[in-house]
Amino acid sequence: MTHSRFIRLQLTFVVLLLIAPQLIAQVNLTSEYLIDPELGISAADTSARFWFDSFDETEGAFFTNVARNGIPSDDEKQMITQSQNAYGMARAFQLTGDTTFLDYGRKALDWMYANMWDTTYGGWLKNSNSKSAFDHHYAQIGPSAMFEAGNDSVDWEWFMKGHDADQNLWDDREDYFGYFDNANLDWSGKDGKTFGSTVDGITTHALYLYLMTGDEEHKERLLQLGDIIVNYLVPSMDEMDFGFNEIYDSEWGWNPEGGWWGGGGRFDFTGHISKTAWCLARIYQVEPKPEYLEGAKKILDDVLAKEDQYNEKISQWWEYEEGLTSGIMNYYLTGKDEYLEFADRQLNLMIDNLWDPDYGEFYFFNDNDHKGSYYKTSYHSVEMFYYIYLYGNLYLYNEPVSLYYRIQPSSVEREISLYPLAFFDSLLTVTEVSVDGIAFNNFDGQSRTLTIAPGEGGVFKATFKSTGTITSNEDEITQAPLNFELFQNYPNPFNPTTDITYSVTNTSNLTLEVYNLLGQKIRTLVNKIHSPGQYQVRFDATNLTSGVYFYVLNSGGKSESRKMILLK
């Protein structure tokens, strides 16, 4: 992150954190979960445990179709079932610290990696004759969440392998960029653009990849998906009775007169429009383009103006979750009480209409007695309680939260960065860490980084808190200037050597270090006192494999980093 963007984002979060406690007093919350977000932990635990009975211990995978009592109704096992349940298990572990959840997620992904990859054409398999954006997007959420919670490099490798295959669906034409919705098994015959190929791409990988890597290429893809929303989906609302058009041709064309819903276009789910407002709000906090926030507000204002119509169309459990998260996030950004009130109503409707008090977990549909299918797993249920706990504490009450991470011992020292929220929050700091119940002090709270010594590992518990101060002039943040500047390496990409240049304005001790994508320190290039001036050091990567690396310049508790690409 550049220094200027850090300051801009920090200002945004400072102002919001100062107003949130005052604003919540104006909202009469009725959901017990928003009144006490700590309840999200036990609810996530209950929801995740429901799925244990649907796990095949012999093959090591979750069954797809599950009855009301949690027992499988047939022998089907789908790829997406494993990925989504692994996501749910990872989030349940992060809330509770119970490694049983990680063990289930580990087995499910191992089965998925061994059985569901197309070894001929690449990509994930659902059937024998096609590939879809839906499947390839959602195949990425399990590996990414398990990597975050369990720090297993195998999951990162499969995450990136699946992501690279997903790019076969990307249309890079300048005027029509976006993910195609489907293709043949060999990736030929790509066709169509949709809500799902766009917005699901944000929630399953685009945002996470940028936050984890800081790679400008991933940021560009994220912003492209945001631009598609504000250029096509949001404007189509003007042609619809309510909602936006979800289905387009390969060049983003559609016929407002030719649809089947509301006199034109195709709008399938209320949850889709709420989810889109949530995604725009999150992208806005990465790149605060006014059109992103305005698009989110236009969507939610339309939902509020026609709430009875939108609620009448809701049929599935996940749609309420999108209303909840969208309402809280946009309330956080705008301070509009009606958005939080909407979130409160959506959560109450979900609990009242779809929660099974006898067996636990949500039903798939209203008036339906089954729990699991190709489209329903632990994913949305656990995720909702995960965000209730995080959003409720941090954004509504400005209270700390704690999450768990399992880190296996290694023979080398590692630096592990923690990203508990799906956007950059420069005011979110780590205040306390323990490992297996014992205090752990080797961490940097501001950068949310743990330094793990060789042979060290266990279950780490990190406590996060939102902090920040603001000057009397609310247009500026009190921030000491950096006394150094780091430049882009040259050449980049490189093989096997590249030069890194940096400048120093005051006499100070500086370190320059290189890290891989897993946060592991590869090499210390510089560690000494510098006089003012410009310096250059050569980095030799002869013994390293191709990939993305980061070099970080540190001095006086401040740091600046850049990305470089080794291409052999």
Coordinates of N, CA, C and O in Angstrom, one line a residue, residues 33 37-52 85 87-98 101 351 355 360-362 377-390 403:
Y33 N -28.7 -11.0 18.2 CA -27.3 -11.1 17.7 C -26.6 -9.8 17.5 O -25.4 -9.7 17.6
P37 N -23.2 -9.2 19.8 CA -22.5 -9.9 18.7 C -21.7 -11.1 19.2 O -21.4 -12.0 18.3
E38 N -21.4 -11.2 20.5 CA -20.7 -12.4 21.0 C -21.5 -13.6 20.7 O -20.9 -14.7 20.7
L39 N -22.8 -13.5 20.6 CA -23.6 -14.7 20.4 C -23.3 -15.4 19.0 O -23.6 -16.5 18.8
G40 N -22.6 -14.6 18.1 CA -22.3 -15.2 16.8 C -21.3 -16.4 17.0 O -21.3 -17.3 16.1
I41 N -20.5 -16.4 18.0 CA -19.5 -17.5 18.2 C -20.2 -18.8 18.4 O -20.0 -19.8 17.7
S42 N -21.1 -18.9 19.4 CA -21.8 -20.1 19.7 C -22.7 -20.5 18.5 O -22.9 -21.7 18.2
A43 N -23.3 -19.5 17.8 CA -24.2 -19.9 16.7 C -23.4 -20.5 15.6 O -23.9 -21.4 14.9
A44 N -22.2 -19.9 15.3 CA -21.4 -20.5 14.2 C -21.0 -21.9 14.6 O -20.9 -22.8 13.7
D45 N -20.6 -22.1 15.8 CA -20.3 -23.5 16.3 C -21.4 -24.5 16.1 O -21.2 -25.5 15.5
T46 N -22.6 -24.1 16.5 CA -23.8 -25.0 16.3 C -24.0 -25.3 14.8 O -24.3 -26.4 14.4
S47 N -24.0 -24.2 14.0 CA -24.2 -24.4 12.6 C -23.2 -25.3 11.9 O -23.5 -26.1 11.1
A48 N -21.9 -25.1 12.2 CA -20.9 -25.9 11.6 C -21.0 -27.3 12.0 O -20.8 -28.3 11.2
R49 N -21.2 -27.6 13.3 CA -21.3 -29.0 13.8 C -22.5 -29.8 13.2 O -22.4 -31.0 13.1
F50 N -23.5 -29.1 12.8 CA -24.6 -29.8 12.1 C -24.1 -30.6 11.0 O -24.7 -31.7 10.7
W51 N -23.1 -30.2 10.3 CA -22.7 -30.8 9.0 C -21.7 -32.0 9.3 O -21.4 -32.7 8.3
F52 N -21.4 -32.3 10.5 CA -20.5 -33.4 10.8 C -21.1 -34.7 10.4 O -20.4 -35.6 9.9
N85 N -17.9 -26.1 2.3 CA -17.9 -26.6 3.7 C -16.5 -26.4 4.3 O -16.4 -26.1 5.5
Y87 N -14.7 -23.8 3.8 CA -14.8 -22.4 4.2 C -15.5 -22.3 5.5 O -15.0 -21.6 6.4
G88 N -16.7 -22.9 5.6 CA -17.4 -22.9 6.8 C -16.6 -23.4 8.0 O -16.7 -22.8 9.1
M89 N -15.9 -24.5 7.8 CA -15.2 -25.1 8.9 C -14.0 -24.2 9.3 O -13.7 -24.1 10.5
A90 N -13.4 -23.5 8.4 CA -12.3 -22.6 8.7 C -12.8 -21.5 9.5 O -12.1 -21.1 10.5
R91 N -13.9 -20.9 9.1 CA -14.4 -19.7 9.9 C -14.9 -20.2 11.3 O -14.7 -19.4 12.3
A92 N -15.5 -21.4 11.4 CA -15.9 -21.9 12.7 C -14.7 -22.0 13.6 O -14.7 -21.7 14.8
F93 N -13.6 -22.6 13.1 CA -12.3 -22.7 13.9 C -11.8 -21.3 14.3 O -11.4 -21.1 15.5
Q94 N -11.8 -20.3 13.4 CA -11.3 -19.0 13.8 C -12.1 -18.4 14.9 O -11.5 -17.6 15.7
L95 N -13.4 -18.7 15.0 CA -14.2 -18.1 16.1 C -14.0 -18.9 17.4 O -14.1 -18.3 18.4
T96 N -13.9 -20.2 17.3 CA -13.9 -21.0 18.5 C -12.6 -21.6 19.0 O -12.4 -21.9 20.1
G97 N -11.6 -21.7 18.1 CA -10.3 -22.3 18.4 C -10.4 -23.8 18.4 O -9.4 -24.4 18.8
D98 N -11.5 -24.4 18.0 CA -11.6 -25.9 18.0 C -11.0 -26.4 16.7 O -11.6 -26.3 15.7
F101 N -12.8 -28.5 13.6 CA -13.3 -27.9 12.4 C -12.2 -27.9 11.3 O -12.5 -28.2 10.1
I351 N -33.9 -15.7 11.0 CA -34.0 -16.6 12.2 C -35.5 -17.1 12.3 O -35.7 -18.3 12.6
W355 N -34.6 -20.9 10.6 CA -33.8 -21.6 11.6 C -34.6 -22.8 12.1 O -35.8 -22.7 12.5
G360 N -31.1 -27.7 14.5 CA -30.1 -26.6 14.2 C -29.9 -26.4 12.7 O -30.4 -27.2 11.9
E361 N -29.3 -25.4 12.4 CA -29.0 -25.0 11.0 C -30.2 -24.5 10.3 O -31.4 -24.7 10.7
F362 N -30.0 -23.7 9.2 CA -31.1 -23.1 8.5 C -31.6 -24.1 7.4 O -30.9 -24.8 6.8
T377 N -24.7 -25.4 1.8 CA -23.7 -26.0 2.6 C -23.6 -25.2 3.9 O -24.5 -24.4 4.2
S378 N -22.5 -25.4 4.7 CA -22.3 -24.6 5.9 C -21.8 -23.2 5.6 O -21.8 -22.3 6.4
Y379 N -21.5 -22.9 4.3 CA -20.8 -21.6 3.9 C -21.5 -20.4 4.4 O -21.0 -19.6 5.2
H380 N -22.7 -20.1 3.9 CA -23.4 -18.8 4.2 C -23.8 -18.8 5.7 O -23.7 -17.7 6.3
S381 N -24.2 -19.9 6.3 CA -24.7 -19.8 7.6 C -23.5 -19.4 8.6 O -23.7 -18.5 9.4
V382 N -22.4 -20.2 8.5 CA -21.3 -19.9 9.4 C -20.7 -18.5 9.1 O -20.4 -17.7 10.0
E383 N -20.6 -18.1 7.8 CA -20.1 -16.8 7.4 C -20.9 -15.7 8.0 O -20.4 -14.7 8.5
M384 N -22.3 -15.9 8.0 CA -23.1 -14.8 8.6 C -22.8 -14.6 10.0 O -22.6 -13.5 10.5
F385 N -22.7 -15.7 10.8 CA -22.4 -15.5 12.2 C -21.0 -15.0 12.4 O -20.7 -14.2 13.4
Y386 N -20.0 -15.3 11.5 CA -18.7 -14.8 11.6 C -18.7 -13.3 11.4 O -18.0 -12.6 12.2
Y387 N -19.5 -12.8 10.5 CA -19.5 -11.4 10.3 C -20.3 -10.6 11.3 O -20.1 -9.5 11.6
I388 N -21.3 -11.3 11.9 CA -22.1 -10.7 13.0 C -21.1 -10.4 14.1 O -21.1 -9.3 14.7
Y389 N -20.2 -11.4 14.4 CA -19.3 -11.2 15.5 C -18.3 -10.1 15.2 O -18.0 -9.2 16.0
L390 N -17.7 -10.1 14.0 CA -16.7 -9.1 13.6 C -17.3 -7.7 13.4 O -16.9 -6.7 14.0
L403 N -9.6 -13.9 17.2 CA -9.7 -15.0 16.2 C -8.5 -15.9 16.4 O -7.4 -15.5 16.8

